[in-house]
Coordinates of C-alpha atoms and ligand atoms in Angstrom, one line a residue:
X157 CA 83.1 119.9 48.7
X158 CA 81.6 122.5 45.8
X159 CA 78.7 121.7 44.5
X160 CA 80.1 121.1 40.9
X161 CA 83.5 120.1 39.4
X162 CA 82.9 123.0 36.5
X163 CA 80.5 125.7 35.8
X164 CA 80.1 127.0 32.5
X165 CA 78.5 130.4 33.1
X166 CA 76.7 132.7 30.7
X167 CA 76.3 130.1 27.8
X168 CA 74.1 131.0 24.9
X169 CA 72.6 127.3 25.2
X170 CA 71.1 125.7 21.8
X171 CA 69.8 122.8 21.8
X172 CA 67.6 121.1 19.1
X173 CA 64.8 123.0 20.3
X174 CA 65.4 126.3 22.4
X175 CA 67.9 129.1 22.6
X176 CA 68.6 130.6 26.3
X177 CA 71.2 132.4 28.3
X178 CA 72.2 130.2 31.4
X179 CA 74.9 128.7 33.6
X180 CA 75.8 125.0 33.0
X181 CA 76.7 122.6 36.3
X182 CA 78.9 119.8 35.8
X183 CA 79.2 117.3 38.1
X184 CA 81.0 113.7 37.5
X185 CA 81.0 114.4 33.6
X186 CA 77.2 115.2 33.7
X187 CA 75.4 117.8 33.6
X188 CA 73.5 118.3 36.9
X189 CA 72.0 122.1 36.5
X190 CA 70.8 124.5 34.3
X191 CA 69.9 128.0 35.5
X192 CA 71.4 131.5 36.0
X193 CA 73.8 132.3 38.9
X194 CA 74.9 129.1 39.7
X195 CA 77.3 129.1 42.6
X196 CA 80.2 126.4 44.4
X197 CA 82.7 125.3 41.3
X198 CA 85.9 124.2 41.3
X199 CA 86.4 125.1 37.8
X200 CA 84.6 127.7 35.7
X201 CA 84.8 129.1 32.1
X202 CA 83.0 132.4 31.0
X203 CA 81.0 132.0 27.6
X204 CA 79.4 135.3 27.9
X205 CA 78.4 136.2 24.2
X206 CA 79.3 132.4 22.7
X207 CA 76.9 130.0 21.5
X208 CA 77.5 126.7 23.3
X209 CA 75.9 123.3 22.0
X210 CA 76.2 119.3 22.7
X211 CA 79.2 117.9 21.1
X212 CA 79.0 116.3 18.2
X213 CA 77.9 113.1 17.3
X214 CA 79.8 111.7 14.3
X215 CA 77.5 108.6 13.5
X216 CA 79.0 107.7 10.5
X217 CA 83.2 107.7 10.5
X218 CA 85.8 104.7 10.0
X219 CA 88.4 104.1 11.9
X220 CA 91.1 101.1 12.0
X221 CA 88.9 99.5 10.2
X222 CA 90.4 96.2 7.6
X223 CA 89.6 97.0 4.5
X224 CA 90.9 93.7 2.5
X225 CA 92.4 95.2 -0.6
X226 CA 96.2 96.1 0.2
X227 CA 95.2 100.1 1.7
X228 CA 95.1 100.5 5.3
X229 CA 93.0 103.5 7.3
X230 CA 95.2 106.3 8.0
X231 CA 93.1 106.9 11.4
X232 CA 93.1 105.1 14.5
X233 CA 91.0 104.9 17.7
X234 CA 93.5 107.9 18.6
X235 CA 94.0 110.1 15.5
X236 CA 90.4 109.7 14.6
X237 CA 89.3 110.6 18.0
X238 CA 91.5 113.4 18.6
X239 CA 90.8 114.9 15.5
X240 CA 87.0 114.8 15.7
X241 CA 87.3 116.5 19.7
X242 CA 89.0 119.5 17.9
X243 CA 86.4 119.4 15.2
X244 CA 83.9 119.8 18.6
X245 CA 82.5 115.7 18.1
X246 CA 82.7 114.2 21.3
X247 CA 80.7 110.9 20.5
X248 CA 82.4 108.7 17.4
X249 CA 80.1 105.7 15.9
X250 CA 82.9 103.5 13.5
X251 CA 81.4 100.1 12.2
X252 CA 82.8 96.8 13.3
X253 CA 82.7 95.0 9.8
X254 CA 82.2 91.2 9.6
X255 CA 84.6 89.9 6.4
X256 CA 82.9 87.0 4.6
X257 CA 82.9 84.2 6.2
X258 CA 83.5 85.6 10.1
X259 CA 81.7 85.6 12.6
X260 CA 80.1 88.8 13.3
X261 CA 81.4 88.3 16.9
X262 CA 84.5 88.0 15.7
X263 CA 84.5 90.9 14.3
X264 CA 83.0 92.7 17.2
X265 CA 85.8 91.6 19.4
X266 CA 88.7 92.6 16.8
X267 CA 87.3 95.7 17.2
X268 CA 87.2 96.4 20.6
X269 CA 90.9 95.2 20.8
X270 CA 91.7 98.3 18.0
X271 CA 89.7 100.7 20.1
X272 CA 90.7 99.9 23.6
X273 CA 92.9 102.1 25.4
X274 CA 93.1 104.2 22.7
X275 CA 89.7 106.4 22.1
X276 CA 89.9 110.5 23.4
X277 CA 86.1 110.3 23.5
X278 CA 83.1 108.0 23.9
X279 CA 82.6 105.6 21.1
X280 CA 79.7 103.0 20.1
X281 CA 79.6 100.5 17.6
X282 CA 77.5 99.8 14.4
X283 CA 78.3 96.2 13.0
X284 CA 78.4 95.6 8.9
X285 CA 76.6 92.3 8.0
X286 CA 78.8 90.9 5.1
X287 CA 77.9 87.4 5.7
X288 CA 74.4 86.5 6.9
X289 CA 74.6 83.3 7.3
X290 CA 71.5 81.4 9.4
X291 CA 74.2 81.8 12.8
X292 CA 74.1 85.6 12.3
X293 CA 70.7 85.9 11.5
X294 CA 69.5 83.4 14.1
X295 CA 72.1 83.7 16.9
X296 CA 74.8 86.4 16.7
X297 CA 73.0 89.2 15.4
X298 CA 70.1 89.2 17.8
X299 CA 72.1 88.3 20.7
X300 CA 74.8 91.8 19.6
X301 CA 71.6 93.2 19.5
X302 CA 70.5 92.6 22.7
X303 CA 74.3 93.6 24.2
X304 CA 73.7 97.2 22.7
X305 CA 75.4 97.0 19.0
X306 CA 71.5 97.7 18.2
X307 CA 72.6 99.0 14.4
X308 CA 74.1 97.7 11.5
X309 CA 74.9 98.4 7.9
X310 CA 73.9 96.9 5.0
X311 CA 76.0 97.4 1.7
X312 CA 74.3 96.8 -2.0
X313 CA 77.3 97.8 -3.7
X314 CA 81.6 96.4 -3.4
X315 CA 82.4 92.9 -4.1
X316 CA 83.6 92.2 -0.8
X317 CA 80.5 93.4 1.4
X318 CA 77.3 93.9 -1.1
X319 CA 74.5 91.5 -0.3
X320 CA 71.8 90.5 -2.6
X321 CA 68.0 91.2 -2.6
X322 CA 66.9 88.0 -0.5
X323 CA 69.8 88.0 1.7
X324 CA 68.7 91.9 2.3
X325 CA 65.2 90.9 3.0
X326 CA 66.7 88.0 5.7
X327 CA 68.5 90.6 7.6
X328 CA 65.7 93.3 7.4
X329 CA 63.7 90.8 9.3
X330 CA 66.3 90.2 12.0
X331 CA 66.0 94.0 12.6
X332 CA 62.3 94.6 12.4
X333 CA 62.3 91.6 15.3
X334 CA 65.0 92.7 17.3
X335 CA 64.1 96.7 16.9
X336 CA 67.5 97.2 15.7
X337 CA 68.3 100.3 12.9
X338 CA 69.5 99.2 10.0
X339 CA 72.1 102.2 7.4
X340 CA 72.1 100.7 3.8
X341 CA 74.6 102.0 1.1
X342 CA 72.2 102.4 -2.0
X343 CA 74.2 102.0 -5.0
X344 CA 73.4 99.7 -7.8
X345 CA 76.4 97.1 -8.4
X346 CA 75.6 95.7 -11.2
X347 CA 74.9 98.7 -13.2
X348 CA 78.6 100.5 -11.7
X349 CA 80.2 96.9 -12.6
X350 CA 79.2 97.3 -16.2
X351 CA 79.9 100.8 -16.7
X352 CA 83.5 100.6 -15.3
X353 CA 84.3 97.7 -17.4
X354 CA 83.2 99.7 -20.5
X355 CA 85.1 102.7 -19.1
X356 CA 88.0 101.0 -18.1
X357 CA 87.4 99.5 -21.6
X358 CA 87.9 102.5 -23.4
X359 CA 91.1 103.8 -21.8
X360 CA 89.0 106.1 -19.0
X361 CA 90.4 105.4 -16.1
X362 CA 91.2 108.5 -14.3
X363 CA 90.1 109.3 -11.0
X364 CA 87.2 111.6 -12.5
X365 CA 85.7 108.8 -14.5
X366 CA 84.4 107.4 -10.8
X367 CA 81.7 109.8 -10.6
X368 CA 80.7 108.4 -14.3
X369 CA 81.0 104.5 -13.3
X370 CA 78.2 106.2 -10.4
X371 CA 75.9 108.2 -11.8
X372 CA 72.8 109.6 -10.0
X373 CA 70.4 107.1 -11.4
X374 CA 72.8 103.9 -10.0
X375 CA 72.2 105.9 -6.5
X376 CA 68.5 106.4 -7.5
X377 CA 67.8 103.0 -8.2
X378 CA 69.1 101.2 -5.2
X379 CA 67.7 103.9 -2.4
X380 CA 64.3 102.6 -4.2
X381 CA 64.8 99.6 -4.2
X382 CA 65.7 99.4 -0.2
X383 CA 62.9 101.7 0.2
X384 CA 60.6 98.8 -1.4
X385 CA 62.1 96.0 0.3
X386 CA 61.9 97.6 3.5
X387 CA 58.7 98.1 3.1
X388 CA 58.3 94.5 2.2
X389 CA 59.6 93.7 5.7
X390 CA 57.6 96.9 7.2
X391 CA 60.5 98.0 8.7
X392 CA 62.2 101.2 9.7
X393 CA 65.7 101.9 7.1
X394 CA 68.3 104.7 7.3
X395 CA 69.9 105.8 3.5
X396 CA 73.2 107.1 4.5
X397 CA 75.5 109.3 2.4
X398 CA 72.8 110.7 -0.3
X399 CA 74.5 112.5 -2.7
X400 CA 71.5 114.7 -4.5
X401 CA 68.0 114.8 -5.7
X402 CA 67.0 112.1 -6.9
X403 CA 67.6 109.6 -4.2
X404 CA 66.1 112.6 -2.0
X405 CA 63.1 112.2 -3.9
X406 CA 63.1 108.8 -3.2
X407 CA 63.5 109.2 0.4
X408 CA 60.7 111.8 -0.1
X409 CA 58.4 109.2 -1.6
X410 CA 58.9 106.9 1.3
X411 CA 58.2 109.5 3.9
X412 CA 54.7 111.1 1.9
X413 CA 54.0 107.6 1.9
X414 CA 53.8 107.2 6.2
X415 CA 56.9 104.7 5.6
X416 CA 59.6 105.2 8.2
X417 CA 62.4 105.9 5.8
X418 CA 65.2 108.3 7.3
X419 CA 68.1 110.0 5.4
X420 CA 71.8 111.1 6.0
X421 CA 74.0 113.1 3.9
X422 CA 77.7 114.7 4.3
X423 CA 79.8 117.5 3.7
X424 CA 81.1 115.6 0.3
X425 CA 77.9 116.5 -1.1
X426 CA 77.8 120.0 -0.6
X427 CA 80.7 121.3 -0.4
X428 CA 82.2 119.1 -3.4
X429 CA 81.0 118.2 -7.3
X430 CA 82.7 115.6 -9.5
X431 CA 84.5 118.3 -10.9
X432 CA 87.0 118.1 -7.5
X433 CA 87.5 114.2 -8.9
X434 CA 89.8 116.3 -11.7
X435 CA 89.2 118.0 -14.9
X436 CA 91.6 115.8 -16.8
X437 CA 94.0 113.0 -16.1
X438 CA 95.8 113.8 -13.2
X439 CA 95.8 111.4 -10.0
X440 CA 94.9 114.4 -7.7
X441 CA 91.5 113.6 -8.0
X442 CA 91.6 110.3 -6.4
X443 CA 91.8 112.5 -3.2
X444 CA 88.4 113.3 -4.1
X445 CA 87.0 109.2 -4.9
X446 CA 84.2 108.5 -2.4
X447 CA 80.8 106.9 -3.2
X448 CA 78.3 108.0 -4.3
X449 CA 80.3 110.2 -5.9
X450 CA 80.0 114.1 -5.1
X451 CA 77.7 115.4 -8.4
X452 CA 77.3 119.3 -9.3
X453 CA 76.0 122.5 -7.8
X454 CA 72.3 121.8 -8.6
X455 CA 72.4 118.3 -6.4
X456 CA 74.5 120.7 -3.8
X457 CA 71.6 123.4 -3.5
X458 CA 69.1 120.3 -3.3
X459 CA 71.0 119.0 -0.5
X460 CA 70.9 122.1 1.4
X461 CA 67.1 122.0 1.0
X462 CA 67.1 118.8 2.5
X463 CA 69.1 120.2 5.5
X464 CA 66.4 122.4 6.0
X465 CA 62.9 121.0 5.2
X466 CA 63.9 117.9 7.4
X467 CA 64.3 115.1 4.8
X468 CA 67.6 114.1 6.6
X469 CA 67.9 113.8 10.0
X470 CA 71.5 113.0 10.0
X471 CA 74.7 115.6 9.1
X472 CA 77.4 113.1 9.6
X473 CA 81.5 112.7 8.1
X474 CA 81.5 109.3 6.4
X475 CA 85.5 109.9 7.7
X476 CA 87.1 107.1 5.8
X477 CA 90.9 108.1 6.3
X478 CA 93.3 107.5 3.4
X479 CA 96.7 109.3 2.7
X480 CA 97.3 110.4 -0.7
X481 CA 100.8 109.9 -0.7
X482 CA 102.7 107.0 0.2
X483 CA 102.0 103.3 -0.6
X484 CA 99.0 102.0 1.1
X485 CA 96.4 104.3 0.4
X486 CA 95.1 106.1 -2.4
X487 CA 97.9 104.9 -4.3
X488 CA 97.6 101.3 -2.6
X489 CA 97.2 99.6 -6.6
X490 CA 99.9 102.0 -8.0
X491 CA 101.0 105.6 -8.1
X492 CA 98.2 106.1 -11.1
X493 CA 95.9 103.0 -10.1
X494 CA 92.1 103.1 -12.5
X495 CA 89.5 104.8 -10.6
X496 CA 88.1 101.5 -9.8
X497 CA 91.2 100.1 -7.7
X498 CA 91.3 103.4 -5.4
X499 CA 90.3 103.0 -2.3
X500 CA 87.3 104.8 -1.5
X501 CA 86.6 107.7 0.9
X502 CA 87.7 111.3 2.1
X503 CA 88.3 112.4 5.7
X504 CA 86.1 114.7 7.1
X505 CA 85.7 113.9 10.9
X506 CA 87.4 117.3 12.3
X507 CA 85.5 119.4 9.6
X508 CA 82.0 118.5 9.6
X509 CA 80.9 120.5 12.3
X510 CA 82.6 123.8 11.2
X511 CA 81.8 123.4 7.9
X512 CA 78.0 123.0 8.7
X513 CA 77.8 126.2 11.2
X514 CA 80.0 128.2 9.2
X515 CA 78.5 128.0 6.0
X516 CA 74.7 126.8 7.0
X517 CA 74.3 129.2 10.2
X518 CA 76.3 131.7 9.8
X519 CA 75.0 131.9 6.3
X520 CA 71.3 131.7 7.3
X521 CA 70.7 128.6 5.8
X522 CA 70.0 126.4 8.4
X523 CA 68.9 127.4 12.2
X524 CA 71.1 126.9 15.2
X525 CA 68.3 124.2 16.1
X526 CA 68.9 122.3 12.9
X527 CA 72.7 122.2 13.2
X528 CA 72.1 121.3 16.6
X529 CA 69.2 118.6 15.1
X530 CA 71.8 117.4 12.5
X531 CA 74.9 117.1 14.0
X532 CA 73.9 115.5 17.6
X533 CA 70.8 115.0 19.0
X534 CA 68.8 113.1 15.8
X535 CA 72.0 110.9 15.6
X536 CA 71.8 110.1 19.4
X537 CA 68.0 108.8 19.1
X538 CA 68.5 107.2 15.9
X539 CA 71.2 104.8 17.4
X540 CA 69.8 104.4 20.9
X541 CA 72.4 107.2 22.8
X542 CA 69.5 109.8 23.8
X543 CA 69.3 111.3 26.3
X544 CA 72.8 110.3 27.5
X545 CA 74.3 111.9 24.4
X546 CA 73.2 114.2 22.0
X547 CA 71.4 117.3 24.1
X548 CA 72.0 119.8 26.6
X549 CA 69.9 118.4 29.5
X550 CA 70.2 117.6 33.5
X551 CA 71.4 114.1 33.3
X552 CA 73.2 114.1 29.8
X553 CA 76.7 114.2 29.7
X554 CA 78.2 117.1 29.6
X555 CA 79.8 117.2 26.0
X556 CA 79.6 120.2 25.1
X557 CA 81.2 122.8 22.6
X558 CA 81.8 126.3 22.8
X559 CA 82.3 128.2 19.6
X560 CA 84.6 130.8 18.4
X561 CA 82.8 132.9 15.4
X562 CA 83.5 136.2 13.4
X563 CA 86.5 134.4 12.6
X564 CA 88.0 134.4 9.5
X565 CA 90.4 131.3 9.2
X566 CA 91.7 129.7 5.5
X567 CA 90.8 125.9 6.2
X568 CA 94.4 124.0 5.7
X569 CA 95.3 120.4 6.1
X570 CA 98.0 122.0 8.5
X571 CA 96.0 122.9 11.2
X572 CA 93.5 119.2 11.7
X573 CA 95.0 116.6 13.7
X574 CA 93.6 113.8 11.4
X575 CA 96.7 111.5 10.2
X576 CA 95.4 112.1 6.7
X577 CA 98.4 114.3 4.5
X578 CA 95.3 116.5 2.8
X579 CA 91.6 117.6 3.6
X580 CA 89.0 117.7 0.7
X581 CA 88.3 121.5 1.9
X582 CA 91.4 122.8 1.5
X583 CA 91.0 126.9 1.4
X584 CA 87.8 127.4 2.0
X585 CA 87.1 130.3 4.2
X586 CA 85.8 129.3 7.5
X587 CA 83.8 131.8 10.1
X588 CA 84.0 129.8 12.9
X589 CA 85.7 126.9 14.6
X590 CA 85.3 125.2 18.1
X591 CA 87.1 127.5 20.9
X592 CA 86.7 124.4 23.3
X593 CA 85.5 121.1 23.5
X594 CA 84.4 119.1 26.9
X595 CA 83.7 115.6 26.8
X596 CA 81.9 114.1 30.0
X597 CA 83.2 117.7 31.3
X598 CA 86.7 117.6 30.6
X599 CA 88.4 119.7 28.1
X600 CA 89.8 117.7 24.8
X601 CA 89.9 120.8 23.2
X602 CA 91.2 124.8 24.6
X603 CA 93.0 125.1 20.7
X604 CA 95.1 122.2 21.5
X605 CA 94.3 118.7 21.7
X606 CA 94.0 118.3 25.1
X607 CA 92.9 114.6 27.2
X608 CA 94.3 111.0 27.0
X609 CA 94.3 108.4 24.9
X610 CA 91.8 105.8 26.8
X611 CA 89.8 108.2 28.6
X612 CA 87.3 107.6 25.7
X613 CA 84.1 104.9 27.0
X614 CA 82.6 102.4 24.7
X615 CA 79.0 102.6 25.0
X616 CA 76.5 100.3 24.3
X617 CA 73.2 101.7 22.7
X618 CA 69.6 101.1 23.5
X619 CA 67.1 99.6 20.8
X620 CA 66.6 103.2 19.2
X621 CA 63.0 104.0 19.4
X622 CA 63.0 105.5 15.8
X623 CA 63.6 101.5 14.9
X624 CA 60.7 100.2 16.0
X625 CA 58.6 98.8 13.6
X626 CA 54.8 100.0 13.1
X627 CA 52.5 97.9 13.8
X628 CA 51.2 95.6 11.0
X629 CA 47.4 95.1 10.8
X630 CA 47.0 92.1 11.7
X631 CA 48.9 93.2 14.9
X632 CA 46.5 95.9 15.9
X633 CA 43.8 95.1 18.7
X634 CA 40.5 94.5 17.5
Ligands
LIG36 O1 83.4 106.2 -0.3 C1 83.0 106.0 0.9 N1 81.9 106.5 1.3 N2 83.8 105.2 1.7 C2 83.5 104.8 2.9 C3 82.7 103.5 3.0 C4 81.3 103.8 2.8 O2 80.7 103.2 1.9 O3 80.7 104.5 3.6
LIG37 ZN1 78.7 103.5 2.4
LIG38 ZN1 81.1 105.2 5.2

């Protein structure tokens, strides 16, 4: 028998620390040695003069998942999945949302049945607490906790999932007890409520008058407020999707101030402004609708700060799939629906990792460490997947990526494999791309989709040390 199934040889290794030249052994989809000369494969692949990093962890994308209101989600366990494994992500984390008035292990269990036999790569779950009633907070959310769905989402803005300040306090509380690491979507609803009425009012109702129903401060004012109430609660939060400064300063705040406040942000937000929601009237822009909204090149260059002075940790898609054309999604409330009926979200899950290298490595912005930082290994100890996922280690799975660069490729809808009929990035100029992808050591990705559907594993997440509470006072020995 050889001593390893594949050997990887002359990798330029980065991980979210180090740099180095050496051989990778993969046994049994993990990764059993590092070091130079390795000998006794069955497979190999040369990687002399190619960077190769962990795959991907895409901690915030949404697949299959109900969305109540007539559009459906273009991606499935399989089209999502193959499309981020040729984007180089090899670890997918879509939310199981709980509608009103369901069980939250209801919800977990419709899930499973949409991802089973279907996922390309490894998957994990966060839950969305809609409804916390005392069963959830009492019963079903500690007990999911305790099964390995140890985070959740909390939304403060949409009708259909938003919960109020007490209800938000309840379920902070559930999550400082059970060490569980809780996302919230900061946007104020009352304030976007009453501007799109006035809006809408007034006969503005293009897709471009979104990012004016959202403006900064609605964003600003909900990431302080969860910032205050989990401090109430004393209790670690993630802000996901932050859109520009001022919620960054926020964020900022928290952090300067010893609380354990962590942030995400996206391509949207700097790669896109509002101005890609349309400069007049046409519907194209809807393509563009996702909250918060994408705001201008100042909030872009502040974002890119961010990247680098370590205010986020997190670099993820916020993939939420709709088609453009055809009747159930953008244009799910009519071919020219007001911005506030379209359904929100861009796709992004096969992008985000060559969008980041391209244009924050290869550009100097960012160090290979940070991408690696960003886009993998933070995500895998914020949600309780480190050192399994997320790193380029003896014992983690061998996901891995090796990258193509000095390329010069036109970024086209054409050549993802979402089963979205247009990307956001359409024409940009890209200088690299993933040459291959290996999930648990098998190649998804040689410049065709390679692997079958099923092959992906769920995977249940620890309690993620960065969600443990400090300790109060009163809880300190004497
Ligand atoms: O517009 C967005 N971001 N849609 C996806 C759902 C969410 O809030 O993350
Ligand atoms: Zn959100
Ligand atoms: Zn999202």
């Amino acid at each position: 028998m050889q001593a390893f199934d594949l050997i990887i040889r002359n990798a330029n290794v980065v991980t979210a620390a180090d740099g180095f030249l050496c051989d990778i052994g993969v046994r049994d989809g993990r990764i059993v040695a590092l070091g130079l000369g390795l000998q006794g494969a069955a497979e190999e692949v040369d990687a002399r003069g190619r960077t190769v990093t962990p795959g991907g962890i895409d901690s915030h994308v949404h697949l299959d998942q109900p969305t109540g209101d007539g559009s459906v989600m273009a991606d499935d366990f399989e089209s999502g999945t193959r499309s981020a494994a040729c984007g180089g992500t090899t670890t997918v984390i879509p939310f199981a949302c709980q509608q009103k008035g369901q069980s939250l292990r209801a919800a977990v269990e419709d899930y499973h049945r949409r991802a089973d036999g279907r996922a390309l790569i490894d998957y994990a779950f966060h839950l969305i607490v809609t409804d916390p009633t005392e069963d959830v907070l009492c019963r079903e959310l500690p007990e999911l906790i305790a099964e390995g769905y140890t985070s959740f989402k909390i939304y403060m803005t949409y009708d259909a999932l938003k919960l109020n300040d007490r209800e938000i306090l309840e379920t902070l509380s559930v999550a400082r007890a059970e060490g569980a690491m809780v996302m919230l979507h900061a946007e104020n609803s009352d304030c976007i409520a009453w501007l799109t009425e006035r809006l809408l009012a007034a006969g503005l109702s293009a897709p471009r008058y979104h990012a004016t129903s959202r403006p900064m401060l609605v964003e600003r004012e909900a990431t302080h407020r969860a910032i205050a109430l989990a401090e109430l609660v004393d209790v670690p939060i993630l802000i996901v999707h932050v859109s520009g400064r001022e919620a960054i300063e926020q964020i900022h705040w928290a952090q300067s101030h010893g609380l354990k406040v962590y942030g995400e942000t996206c391509p949207q937000y700097l790669f896109l402004t509002a101005d890609s929601l349309g400069c007049d009237d046409s519907f194209e822009g809807a393509k563009c609708i996702c909250s918060p909204p994408p705001r201008d090149a100042g909030n872009q260059q502040v974002v890119w700060d961010g990247l680098q002075n370590g205010s986020f940790e997190v670099f993820s898609s916020d993939h939420a799939p709709f088609r453009y054309g055809g009747p159930d999604g953008k244009r799910a409330h009519g071919e020219t629906a007001p911005f506030s009926e379209v359904a929100n979200g861009i796709p992004g899950v096969e992008t985000r990792m060559a969008l980041l290298w391209s244009e924050g490595v290869r550009k100097g912005r960012i160090t290979p460490q940070a991408f690696v930082a960003l886009t993998a290994t933070n995500a895998a100890r914020l949600y309780g997947l480190y050192p399994r996922k997320g790193s380029i280690a003896i014992g983690s799975d061998a996901d891995l990526v090796i990258w193509d660069e000095d390329l010069d490729i036109e970024l086209t809808n054409e050549m993802l494999h979402h089963n979205v009929d247009y990307t956001p990035y359409e024409g940009m100029r890209l200088s690299a791309w993933p040459a291959m992808t290996f999930a648990r050591g098998e190649q998804v990705w040689d410049g065709s989709p390679l692997g079958e559907p099923g092959r992906g594993e769920f995977l249940p997440c620890a309690r993620p040390e960065p969600a443990k509470a400090r300790r109060r006072a009163s809880e300190l020995p004497e």
